[in-house]
PDB file of C-alpha atoms in Angstrom:
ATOM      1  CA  UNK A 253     -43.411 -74.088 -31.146  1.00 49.00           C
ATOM      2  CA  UNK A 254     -42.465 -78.031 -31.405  1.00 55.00           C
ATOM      3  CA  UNK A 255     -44.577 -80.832 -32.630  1.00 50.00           C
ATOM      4  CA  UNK A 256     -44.861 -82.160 -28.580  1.00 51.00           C
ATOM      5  CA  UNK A 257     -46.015 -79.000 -27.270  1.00 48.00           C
ATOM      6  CA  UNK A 258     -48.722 -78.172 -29.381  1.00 43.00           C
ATOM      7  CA  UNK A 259     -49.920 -81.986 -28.814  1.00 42.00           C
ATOM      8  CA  UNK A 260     -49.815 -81.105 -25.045  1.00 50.00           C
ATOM      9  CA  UNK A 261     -51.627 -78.088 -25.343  1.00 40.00           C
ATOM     10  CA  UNK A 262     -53.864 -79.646 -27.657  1.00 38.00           C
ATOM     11  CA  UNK A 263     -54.534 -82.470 -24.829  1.00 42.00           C
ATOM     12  CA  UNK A 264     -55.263 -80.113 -21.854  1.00 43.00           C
ATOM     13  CA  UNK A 265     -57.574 -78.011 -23.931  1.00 37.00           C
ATOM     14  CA  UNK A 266     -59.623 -81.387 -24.997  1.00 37.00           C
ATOM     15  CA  UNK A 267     -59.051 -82.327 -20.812  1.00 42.00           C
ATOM     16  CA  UNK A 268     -60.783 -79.130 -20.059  1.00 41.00           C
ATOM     17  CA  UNK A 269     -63.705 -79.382 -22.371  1.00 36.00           C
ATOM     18  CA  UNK A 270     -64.409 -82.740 -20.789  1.00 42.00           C
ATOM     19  CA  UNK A 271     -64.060 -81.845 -17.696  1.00 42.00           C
ATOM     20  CA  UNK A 272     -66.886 -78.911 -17.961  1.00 43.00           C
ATOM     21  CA  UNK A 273     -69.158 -80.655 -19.770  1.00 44.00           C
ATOM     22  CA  UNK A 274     -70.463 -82.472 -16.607  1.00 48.00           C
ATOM     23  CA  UNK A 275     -70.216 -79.154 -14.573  1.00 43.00           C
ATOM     24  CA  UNK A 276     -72.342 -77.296 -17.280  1.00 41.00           C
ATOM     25  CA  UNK A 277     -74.727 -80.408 -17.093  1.00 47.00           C
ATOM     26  CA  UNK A 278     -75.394 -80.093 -13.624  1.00 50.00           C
ATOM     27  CA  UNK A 279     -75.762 -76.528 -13.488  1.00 51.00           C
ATOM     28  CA  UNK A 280     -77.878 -76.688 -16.287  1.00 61.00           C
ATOM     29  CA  UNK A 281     -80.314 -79.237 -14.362  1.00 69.00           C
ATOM     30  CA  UNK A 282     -80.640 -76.773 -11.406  1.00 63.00           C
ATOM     31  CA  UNK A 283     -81.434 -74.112 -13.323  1.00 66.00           C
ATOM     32  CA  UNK A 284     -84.802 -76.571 -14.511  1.00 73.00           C
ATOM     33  CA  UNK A 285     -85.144 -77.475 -10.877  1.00 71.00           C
ATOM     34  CA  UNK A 286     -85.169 -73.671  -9.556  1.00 64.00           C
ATOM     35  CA  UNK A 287     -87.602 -72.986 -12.307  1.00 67.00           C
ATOM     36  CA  UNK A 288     -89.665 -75.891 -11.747  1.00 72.00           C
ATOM     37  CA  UNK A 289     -89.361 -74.658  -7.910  1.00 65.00           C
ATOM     38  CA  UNK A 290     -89.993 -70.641  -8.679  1.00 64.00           C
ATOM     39  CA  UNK A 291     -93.336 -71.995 -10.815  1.00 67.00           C
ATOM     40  CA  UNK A 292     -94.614 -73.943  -7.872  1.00 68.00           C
ATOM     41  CA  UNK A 293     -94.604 -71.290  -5.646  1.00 65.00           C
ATOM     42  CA  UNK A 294     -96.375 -68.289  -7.909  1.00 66.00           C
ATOM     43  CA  UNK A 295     -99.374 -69.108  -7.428  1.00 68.00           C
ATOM     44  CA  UNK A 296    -101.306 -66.300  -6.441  1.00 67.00           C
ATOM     45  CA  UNK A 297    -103.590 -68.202  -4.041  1.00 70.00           C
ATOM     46  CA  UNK A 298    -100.573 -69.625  -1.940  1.00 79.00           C
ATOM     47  CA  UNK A 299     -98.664 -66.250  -1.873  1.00 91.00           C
ATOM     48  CA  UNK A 300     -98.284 -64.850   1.527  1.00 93.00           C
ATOM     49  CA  UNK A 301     -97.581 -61.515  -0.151  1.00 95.00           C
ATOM     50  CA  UNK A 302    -101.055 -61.095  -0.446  1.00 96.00           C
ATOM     51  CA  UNK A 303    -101.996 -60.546   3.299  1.00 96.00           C
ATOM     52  CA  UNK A 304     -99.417 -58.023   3.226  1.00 97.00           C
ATOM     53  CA  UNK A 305    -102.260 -56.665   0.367  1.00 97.00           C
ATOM     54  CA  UNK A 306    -105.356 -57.080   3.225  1.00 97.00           C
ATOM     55  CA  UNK A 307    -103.152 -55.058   5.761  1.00 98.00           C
ATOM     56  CA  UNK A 308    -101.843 -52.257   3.613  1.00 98.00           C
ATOM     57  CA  UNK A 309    -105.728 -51.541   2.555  1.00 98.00           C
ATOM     58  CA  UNK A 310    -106.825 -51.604   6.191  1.00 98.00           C
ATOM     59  CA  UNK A 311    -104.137 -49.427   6.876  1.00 98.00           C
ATOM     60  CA  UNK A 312    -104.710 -46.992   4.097  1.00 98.00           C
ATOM     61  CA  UNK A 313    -108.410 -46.683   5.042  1.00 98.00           C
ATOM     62  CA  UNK A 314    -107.206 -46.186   8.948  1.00 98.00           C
ATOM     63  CA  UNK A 315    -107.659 -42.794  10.836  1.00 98.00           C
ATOM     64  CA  UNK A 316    -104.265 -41.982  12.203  1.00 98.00           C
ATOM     65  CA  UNK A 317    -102.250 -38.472  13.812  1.00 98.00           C
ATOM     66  CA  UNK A 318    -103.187 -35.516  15.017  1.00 98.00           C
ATOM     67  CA  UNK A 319    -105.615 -35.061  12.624  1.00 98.00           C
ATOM     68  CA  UNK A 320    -106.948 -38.392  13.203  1.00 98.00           C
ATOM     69  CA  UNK A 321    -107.833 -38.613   9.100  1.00 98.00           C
ATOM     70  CA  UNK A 322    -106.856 -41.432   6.602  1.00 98.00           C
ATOM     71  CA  UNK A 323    -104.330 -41.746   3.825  1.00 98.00           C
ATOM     72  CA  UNK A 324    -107.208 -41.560   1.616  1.00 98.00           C
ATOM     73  CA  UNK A 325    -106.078 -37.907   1.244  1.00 97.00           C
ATOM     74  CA  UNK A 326    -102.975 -38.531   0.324  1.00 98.00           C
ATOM     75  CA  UNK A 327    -102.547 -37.952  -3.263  1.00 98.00           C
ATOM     76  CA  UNK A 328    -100.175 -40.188  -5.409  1.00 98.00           C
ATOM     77  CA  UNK A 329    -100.402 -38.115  -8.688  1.00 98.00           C
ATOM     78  CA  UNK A 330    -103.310 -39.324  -9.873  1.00 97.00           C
ATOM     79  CA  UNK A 331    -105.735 -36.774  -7.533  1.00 97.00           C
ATOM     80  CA  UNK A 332    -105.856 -37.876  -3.636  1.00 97.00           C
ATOM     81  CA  UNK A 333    -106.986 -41.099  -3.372  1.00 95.00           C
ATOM     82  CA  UNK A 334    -106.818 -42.465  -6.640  1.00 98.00           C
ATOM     83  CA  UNK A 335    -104.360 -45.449  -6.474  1.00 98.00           C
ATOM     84  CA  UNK A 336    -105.459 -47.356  -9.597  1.00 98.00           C
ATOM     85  CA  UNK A 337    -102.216 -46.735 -11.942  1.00 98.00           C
ATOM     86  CA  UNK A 338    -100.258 -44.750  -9.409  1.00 98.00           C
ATOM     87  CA  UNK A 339     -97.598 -47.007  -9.012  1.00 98.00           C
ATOM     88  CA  UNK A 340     -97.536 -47.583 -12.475  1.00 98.00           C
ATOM     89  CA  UNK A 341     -95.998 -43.893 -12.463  1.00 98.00           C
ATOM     90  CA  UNK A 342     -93.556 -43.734  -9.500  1.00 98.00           C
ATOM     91  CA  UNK A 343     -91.064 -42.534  -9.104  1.00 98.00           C
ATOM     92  CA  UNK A 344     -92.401 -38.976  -9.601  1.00 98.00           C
ATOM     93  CA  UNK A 345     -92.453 -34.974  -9.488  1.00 98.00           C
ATOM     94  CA  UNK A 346     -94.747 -33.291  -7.018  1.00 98.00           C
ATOM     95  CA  UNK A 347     -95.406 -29.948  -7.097  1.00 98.00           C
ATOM     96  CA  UNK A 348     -96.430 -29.718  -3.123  1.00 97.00           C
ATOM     97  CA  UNK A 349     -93.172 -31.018  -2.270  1.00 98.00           C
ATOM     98  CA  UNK A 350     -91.282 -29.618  -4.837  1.00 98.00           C
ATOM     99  CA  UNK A 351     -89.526 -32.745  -4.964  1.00 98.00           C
ATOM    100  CA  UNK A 352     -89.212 -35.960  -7.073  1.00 98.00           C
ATOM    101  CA  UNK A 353     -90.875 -39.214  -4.891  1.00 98.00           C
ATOM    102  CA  UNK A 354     -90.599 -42.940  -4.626  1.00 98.00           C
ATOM    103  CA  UNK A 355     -93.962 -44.634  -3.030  1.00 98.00           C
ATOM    104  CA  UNK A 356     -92.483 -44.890   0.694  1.00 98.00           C
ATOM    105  CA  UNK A 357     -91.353 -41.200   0.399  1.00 98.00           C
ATOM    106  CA  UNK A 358     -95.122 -40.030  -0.675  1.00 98.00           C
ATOM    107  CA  UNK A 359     -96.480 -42.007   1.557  1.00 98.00           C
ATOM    108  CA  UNK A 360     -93.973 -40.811   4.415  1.00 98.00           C
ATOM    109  CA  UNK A 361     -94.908 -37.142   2.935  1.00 98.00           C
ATOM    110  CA  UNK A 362     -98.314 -38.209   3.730  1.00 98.00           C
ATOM    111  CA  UNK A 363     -97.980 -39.672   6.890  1.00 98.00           C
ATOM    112  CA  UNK A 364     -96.541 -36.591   8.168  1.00 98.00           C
ATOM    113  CA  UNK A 365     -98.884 -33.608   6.256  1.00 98.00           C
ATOM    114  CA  UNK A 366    -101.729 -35.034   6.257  1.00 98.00           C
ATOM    115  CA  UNK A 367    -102.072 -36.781   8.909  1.00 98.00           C
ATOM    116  CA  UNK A 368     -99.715 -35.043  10.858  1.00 98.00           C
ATOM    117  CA  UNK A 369     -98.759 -38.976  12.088  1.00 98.00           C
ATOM    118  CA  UNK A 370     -95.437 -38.941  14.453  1.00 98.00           C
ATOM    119  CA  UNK A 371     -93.744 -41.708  11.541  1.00 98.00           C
ATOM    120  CA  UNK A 372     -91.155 -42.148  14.100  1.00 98.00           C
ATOM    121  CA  UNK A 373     -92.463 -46.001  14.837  1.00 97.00           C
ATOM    122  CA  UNK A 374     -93.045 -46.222  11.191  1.00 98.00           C
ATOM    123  CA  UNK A 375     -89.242 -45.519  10.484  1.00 98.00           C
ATOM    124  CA  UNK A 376     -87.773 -48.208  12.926  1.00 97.00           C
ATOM    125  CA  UNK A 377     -90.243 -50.560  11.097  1.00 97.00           C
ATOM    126  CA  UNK A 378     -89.665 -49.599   7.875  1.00 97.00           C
ATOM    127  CA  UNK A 379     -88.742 -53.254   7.117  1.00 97.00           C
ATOM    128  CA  UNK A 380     -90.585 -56.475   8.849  1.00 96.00           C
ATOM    129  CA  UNK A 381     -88.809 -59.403  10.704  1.00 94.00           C
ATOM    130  CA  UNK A 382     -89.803 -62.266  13.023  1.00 93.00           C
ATOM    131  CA  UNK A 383     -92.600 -60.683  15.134  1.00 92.00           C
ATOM    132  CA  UNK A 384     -92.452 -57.082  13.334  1.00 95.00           C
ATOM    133  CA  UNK A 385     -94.588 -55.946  10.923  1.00 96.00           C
ATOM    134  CA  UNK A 386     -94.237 -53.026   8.627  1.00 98.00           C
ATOM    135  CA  UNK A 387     -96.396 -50.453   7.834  1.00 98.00           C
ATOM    136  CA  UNK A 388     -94.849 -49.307   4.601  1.00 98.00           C
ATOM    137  CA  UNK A 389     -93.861 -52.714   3.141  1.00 98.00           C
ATOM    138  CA  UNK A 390     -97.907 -53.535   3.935  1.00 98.00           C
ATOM    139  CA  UNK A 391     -98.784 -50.286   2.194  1.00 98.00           C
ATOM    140  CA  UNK A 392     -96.681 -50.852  -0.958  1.00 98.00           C
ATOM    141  CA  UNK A 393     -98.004 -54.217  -1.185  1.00 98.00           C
ATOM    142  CA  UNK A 394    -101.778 -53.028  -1.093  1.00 98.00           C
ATOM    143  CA  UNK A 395    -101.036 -49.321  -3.236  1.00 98.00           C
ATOM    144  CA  UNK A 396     -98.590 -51.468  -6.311  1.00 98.00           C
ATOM    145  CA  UNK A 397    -100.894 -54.514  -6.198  1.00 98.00           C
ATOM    146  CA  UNK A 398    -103.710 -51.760  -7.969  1.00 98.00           C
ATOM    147  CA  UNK A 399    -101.112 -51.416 -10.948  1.00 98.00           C
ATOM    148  CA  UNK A 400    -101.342 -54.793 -11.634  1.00 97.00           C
ATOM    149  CA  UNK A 401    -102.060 -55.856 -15.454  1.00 97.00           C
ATOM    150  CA  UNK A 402    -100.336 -52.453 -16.070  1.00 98.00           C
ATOM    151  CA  UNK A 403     -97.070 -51.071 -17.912  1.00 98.00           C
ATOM    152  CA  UNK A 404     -94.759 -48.748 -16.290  1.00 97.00           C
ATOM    153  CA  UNK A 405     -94.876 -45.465 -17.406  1.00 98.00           C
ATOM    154  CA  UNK A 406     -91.349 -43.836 -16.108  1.00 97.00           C
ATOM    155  CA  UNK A 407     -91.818 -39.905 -15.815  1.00 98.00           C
ATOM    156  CA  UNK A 408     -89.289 -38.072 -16.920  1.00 97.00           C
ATOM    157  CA  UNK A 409     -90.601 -34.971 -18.738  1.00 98.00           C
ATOM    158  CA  UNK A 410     -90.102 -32.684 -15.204  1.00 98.00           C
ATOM    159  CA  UNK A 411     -86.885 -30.867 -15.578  1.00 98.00           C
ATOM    160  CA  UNK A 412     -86.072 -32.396 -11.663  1.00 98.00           C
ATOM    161  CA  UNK A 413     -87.318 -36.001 -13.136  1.00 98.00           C
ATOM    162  CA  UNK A 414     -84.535 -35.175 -16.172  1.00 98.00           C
ATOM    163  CA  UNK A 415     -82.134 -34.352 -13.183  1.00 98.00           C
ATOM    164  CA  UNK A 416     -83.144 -37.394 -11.101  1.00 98.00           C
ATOM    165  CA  UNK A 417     -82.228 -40.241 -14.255  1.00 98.00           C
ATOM    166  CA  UNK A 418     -79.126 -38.539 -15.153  1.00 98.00           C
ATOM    167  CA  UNK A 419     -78.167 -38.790 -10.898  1.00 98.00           C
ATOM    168  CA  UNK A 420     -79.942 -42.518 -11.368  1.00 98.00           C
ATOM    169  CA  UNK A 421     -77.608 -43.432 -14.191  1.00 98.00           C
ATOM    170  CA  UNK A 422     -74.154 -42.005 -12.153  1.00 98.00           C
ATOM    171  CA  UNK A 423     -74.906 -43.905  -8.881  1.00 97.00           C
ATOM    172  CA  UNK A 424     -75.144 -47.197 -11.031  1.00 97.00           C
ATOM    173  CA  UNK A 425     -72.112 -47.103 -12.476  1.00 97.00           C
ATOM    174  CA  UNK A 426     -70.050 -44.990  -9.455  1.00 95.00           C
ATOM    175  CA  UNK A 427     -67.714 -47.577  -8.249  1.00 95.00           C
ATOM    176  CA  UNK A 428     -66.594 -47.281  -4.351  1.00 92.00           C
ATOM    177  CA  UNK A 429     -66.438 -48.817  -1.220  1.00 91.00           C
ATOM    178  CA  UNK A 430     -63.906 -51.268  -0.138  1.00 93.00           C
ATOM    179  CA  UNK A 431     -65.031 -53.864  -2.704  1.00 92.00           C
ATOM    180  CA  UNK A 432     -64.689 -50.796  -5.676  1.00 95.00           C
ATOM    181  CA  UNK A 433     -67.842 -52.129  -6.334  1.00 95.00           C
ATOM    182  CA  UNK A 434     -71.142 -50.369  -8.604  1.00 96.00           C
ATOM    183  CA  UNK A 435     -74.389 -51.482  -9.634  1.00 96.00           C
ATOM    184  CA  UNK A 436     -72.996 -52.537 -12.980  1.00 96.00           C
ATOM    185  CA  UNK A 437     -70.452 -55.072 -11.391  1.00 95.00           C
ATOM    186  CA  UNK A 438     -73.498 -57.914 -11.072  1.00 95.00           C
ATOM    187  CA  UNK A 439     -76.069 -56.025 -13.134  1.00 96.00           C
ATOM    188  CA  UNK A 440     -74.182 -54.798 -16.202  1.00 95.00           C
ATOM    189  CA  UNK A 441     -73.873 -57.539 -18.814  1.00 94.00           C
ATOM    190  CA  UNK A 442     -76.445 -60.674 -19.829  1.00 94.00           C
ATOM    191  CA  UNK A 443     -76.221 -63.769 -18.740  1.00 88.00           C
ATOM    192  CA  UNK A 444     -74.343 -62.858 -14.954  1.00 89.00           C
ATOM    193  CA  UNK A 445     -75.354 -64.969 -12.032  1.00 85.00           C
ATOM    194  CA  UNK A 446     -73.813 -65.788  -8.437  1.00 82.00           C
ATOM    195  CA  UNK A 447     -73.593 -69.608  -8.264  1.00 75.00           C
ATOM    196  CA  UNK A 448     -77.336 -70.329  -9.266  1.00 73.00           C
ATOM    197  CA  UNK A 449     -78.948 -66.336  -8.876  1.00 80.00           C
ATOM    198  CA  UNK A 450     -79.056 -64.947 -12.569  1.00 87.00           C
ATOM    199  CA  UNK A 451     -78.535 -61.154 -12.496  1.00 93.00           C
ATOM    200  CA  UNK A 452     -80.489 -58.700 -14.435  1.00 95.00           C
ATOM    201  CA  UNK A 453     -78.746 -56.900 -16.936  1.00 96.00           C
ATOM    202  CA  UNK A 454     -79.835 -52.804 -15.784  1.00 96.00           C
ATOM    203  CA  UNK A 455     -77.113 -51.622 -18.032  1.00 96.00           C
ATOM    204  CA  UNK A 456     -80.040 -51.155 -20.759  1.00 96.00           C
ATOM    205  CA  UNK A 457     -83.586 -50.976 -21.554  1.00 97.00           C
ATOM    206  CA  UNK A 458     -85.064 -54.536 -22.313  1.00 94.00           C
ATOM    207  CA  UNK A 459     -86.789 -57.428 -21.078  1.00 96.00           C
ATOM    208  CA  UNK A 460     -84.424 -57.955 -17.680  1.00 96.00           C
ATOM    209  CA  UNK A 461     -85.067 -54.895 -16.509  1.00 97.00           C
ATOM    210  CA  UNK A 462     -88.973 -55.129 -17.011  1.00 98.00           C
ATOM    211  CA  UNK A 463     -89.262 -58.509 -15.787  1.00 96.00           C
ATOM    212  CA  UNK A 464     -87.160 -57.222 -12.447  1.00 96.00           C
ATOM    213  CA  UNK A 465     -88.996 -53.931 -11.849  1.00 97.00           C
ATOM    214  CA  UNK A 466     -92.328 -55.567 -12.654  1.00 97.00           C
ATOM    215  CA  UNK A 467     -92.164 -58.078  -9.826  1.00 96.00           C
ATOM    216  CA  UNK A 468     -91.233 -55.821  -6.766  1.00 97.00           C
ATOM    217  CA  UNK A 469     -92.926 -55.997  -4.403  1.00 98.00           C
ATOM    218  CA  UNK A 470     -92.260 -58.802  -3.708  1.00 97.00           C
ATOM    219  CA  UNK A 471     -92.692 -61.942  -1.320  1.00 96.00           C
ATOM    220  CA  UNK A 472     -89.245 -63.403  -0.296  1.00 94.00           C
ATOM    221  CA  UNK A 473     -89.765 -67.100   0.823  1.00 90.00           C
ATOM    222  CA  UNK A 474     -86.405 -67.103   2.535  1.00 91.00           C
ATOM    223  CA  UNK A 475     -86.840 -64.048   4.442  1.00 94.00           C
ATOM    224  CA  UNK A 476     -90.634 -64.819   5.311  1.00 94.00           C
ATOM    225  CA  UNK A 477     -91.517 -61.577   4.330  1.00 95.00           C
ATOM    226  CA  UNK A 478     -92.736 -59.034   2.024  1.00 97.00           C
ATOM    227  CA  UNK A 479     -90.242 -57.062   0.477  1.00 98.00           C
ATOM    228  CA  UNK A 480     -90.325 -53.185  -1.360  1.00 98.00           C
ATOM    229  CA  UNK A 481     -87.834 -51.451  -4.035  1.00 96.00           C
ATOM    230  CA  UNK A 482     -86.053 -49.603  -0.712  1.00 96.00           C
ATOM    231  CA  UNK A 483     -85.263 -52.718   0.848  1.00 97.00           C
ATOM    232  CA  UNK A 484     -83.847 -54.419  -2.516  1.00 96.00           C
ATOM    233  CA  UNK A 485     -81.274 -51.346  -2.882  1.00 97.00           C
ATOM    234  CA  UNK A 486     -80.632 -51.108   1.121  1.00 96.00           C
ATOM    235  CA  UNK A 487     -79.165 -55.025   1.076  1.00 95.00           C
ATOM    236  CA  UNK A 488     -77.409 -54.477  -2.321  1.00 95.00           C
ATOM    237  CA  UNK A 489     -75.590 -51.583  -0.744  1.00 95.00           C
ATOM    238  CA  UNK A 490     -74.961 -53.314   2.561  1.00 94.00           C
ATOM    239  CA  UNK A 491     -73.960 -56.535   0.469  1.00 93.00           C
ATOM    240  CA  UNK A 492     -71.385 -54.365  -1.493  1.00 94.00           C
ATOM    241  CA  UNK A 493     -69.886 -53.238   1.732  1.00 93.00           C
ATOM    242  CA  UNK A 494     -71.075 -49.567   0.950  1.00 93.00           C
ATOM    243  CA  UNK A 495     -72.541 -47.228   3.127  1.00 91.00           C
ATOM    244  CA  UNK A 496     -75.745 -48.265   4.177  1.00 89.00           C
ATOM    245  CA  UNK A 497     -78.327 -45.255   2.598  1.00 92.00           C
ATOM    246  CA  UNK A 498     -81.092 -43.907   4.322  1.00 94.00           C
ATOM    247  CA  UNK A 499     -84.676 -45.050   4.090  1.00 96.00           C
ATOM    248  CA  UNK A 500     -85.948 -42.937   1.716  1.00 94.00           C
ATOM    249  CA  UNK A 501     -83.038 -41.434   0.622  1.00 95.00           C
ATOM    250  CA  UNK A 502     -82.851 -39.505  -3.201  1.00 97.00           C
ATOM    251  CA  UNK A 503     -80.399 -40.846  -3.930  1.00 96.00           C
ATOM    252  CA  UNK A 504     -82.340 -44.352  -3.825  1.00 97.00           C
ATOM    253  CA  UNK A 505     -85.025 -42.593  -5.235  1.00 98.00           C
ATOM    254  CA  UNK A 506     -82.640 -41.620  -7.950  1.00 98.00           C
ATOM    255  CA  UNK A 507     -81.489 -45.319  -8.620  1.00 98.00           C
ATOM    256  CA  UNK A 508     -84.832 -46.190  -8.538  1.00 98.00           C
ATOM    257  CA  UNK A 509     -85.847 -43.672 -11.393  1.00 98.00           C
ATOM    258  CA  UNK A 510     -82.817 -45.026 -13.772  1.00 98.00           C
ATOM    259  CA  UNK A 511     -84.171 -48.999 -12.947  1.00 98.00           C
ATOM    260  CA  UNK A 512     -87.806 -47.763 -13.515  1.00 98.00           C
ATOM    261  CA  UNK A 513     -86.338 -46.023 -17.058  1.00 98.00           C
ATOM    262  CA  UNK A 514     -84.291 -49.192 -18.273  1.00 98.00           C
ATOM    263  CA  UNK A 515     -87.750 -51.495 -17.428  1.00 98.00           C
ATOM    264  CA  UNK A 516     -90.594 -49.026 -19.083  1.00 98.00           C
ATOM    265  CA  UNK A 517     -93.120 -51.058 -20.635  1.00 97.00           C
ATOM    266  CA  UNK A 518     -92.545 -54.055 -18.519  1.00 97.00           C
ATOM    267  CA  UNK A 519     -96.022 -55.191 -17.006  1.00 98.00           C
ATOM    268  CA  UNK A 520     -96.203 -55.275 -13.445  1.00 98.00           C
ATOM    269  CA  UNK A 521     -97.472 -58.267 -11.552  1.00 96.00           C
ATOM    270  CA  UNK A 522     -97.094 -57.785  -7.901  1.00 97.00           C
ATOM    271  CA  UNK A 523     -96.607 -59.089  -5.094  1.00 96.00           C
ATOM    272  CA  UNK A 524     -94.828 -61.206  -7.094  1.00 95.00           C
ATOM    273  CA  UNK A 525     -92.746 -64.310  -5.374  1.00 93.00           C
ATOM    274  CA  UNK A 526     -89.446 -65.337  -5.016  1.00 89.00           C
ATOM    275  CA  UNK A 527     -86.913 -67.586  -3.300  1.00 83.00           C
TER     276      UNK A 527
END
């Protein structure tokens, strides 16, 4: 290569540099204003996540269905009506279903055997919006917010709990739909973000993944509502043009076993808050 054209080279690499020093800069200074902005809003005491607590303990303690009885009955896996450190163990195995159980499928379970509540209203509310609020995302709110101060404990001793992580683990890194897109696209290396949204890294155990899963619930400021796990993987599938699962699917269930797995030991503090 001549003399001129590794000066040219040389030129447009020092261009470059210069170039994206301001951009760096600037994106550098947002990420100290969104933190400056996420630390304004966490405090407890202005977090509207917390009347999503009131309701979900009013509704808990409600008599409901044809056997006009509360959910106090319902047990979690800590003996029926025992939340404190329930969520702190969820996902789950449960021998009277036979099955392995997020939160909102126990307490659908519930809803439906011991209460023998018609949870068809309960379904097409499954998520709150202007004017609409939901029974389950209330329910969360109030059952996770008695984990607080506590680690998760993933449980994965059950030989269907073993089978659930290792189904987990495939969905996150299956890529399909007409993006070819997985889990691990946005959530598979450190240090990812879209524009000014850093992405935790599920691709291993650590402190992304127990920040993340410690923190849901959580209040959404721009969605002016409270917001579960099932609703976090719902909008990631619609947002990676996949087939939209079903509420209370296993297969989020699954997912939700391998996050759970990748975060153990991370302290949860919910309803957390976020943009």
């Amino acid at each position: 290569m001549d003399r001129m054209k590794i000066c040219r080279l040389v030129a447009a690499f020092v261009t470059t540099l210069t170039l994206s020093a301001p951009v760096l800069a600037q994106q550098s200074d947002a990420e100290k204003e969104i933190e400056r902005y996420r630390a304004m809003i966490n405090d407890p005491m202005a977090n509207p996540g917390y009347l999503a607590v009131d309701r979900g303990e009013a509704l808990w303690a409600t008599k409901r269905g044809a056997k006009n009885v509360s959910l106090e009955g319902c047990d979690l896996g800590e003996g029926a009506g025992k939340l404190e450190g329930a969520f702190a163990k969820l996902p789950r195995f449960f021998k009277d279903a036979d099955r392995v159980m997020d939160l909102e499928q126990r307490l659908l379970w519930c809803m439906q055997k011991v209460q023998e509540l018609d949870t068809t209203d309960v379904l097409k509310r499954r998520f709150g919006g202007p004017g609409v609020e939901s029974d389950m995302q209330d329910l969360v709110a109030f059952i996770a917010n008695k984990s607080n101060g506590m680690k998760y404990q993933p449980q994965i001793t059950h030989p269907k709990e073993q089978e659930m992580l290792a189904v987990g683990e495939a969905l996150f890194h299956r890529r399909a739909g007409v993006n070819d897109f997985s889990c691990t696209t946005c959530h598979g290396e450190d240090a990812r973000r879209i524009r000014l949204q850093a992405l935790p890294n599920f691709s291993k155990p650590g402190k992304d993944a127990q920040d993340t899963m410690g923190s849901w619930p959580t209040y959404r400021v721009s969605q002016s509502q409270l917001r579960t796990m099932q609703h976090r993987l719902w909008d990631c599938y619609r947002q990676m043009r996949h087939p939209i699962p079903e509420y209370g699917s296993d297969g989020i269930t699954a997912l939700t076993v391998y996050m759970v797995t990748m975060g153990a030991g991370g302290e949860i503090t919910v309803p957390s808050i976020k943009r």
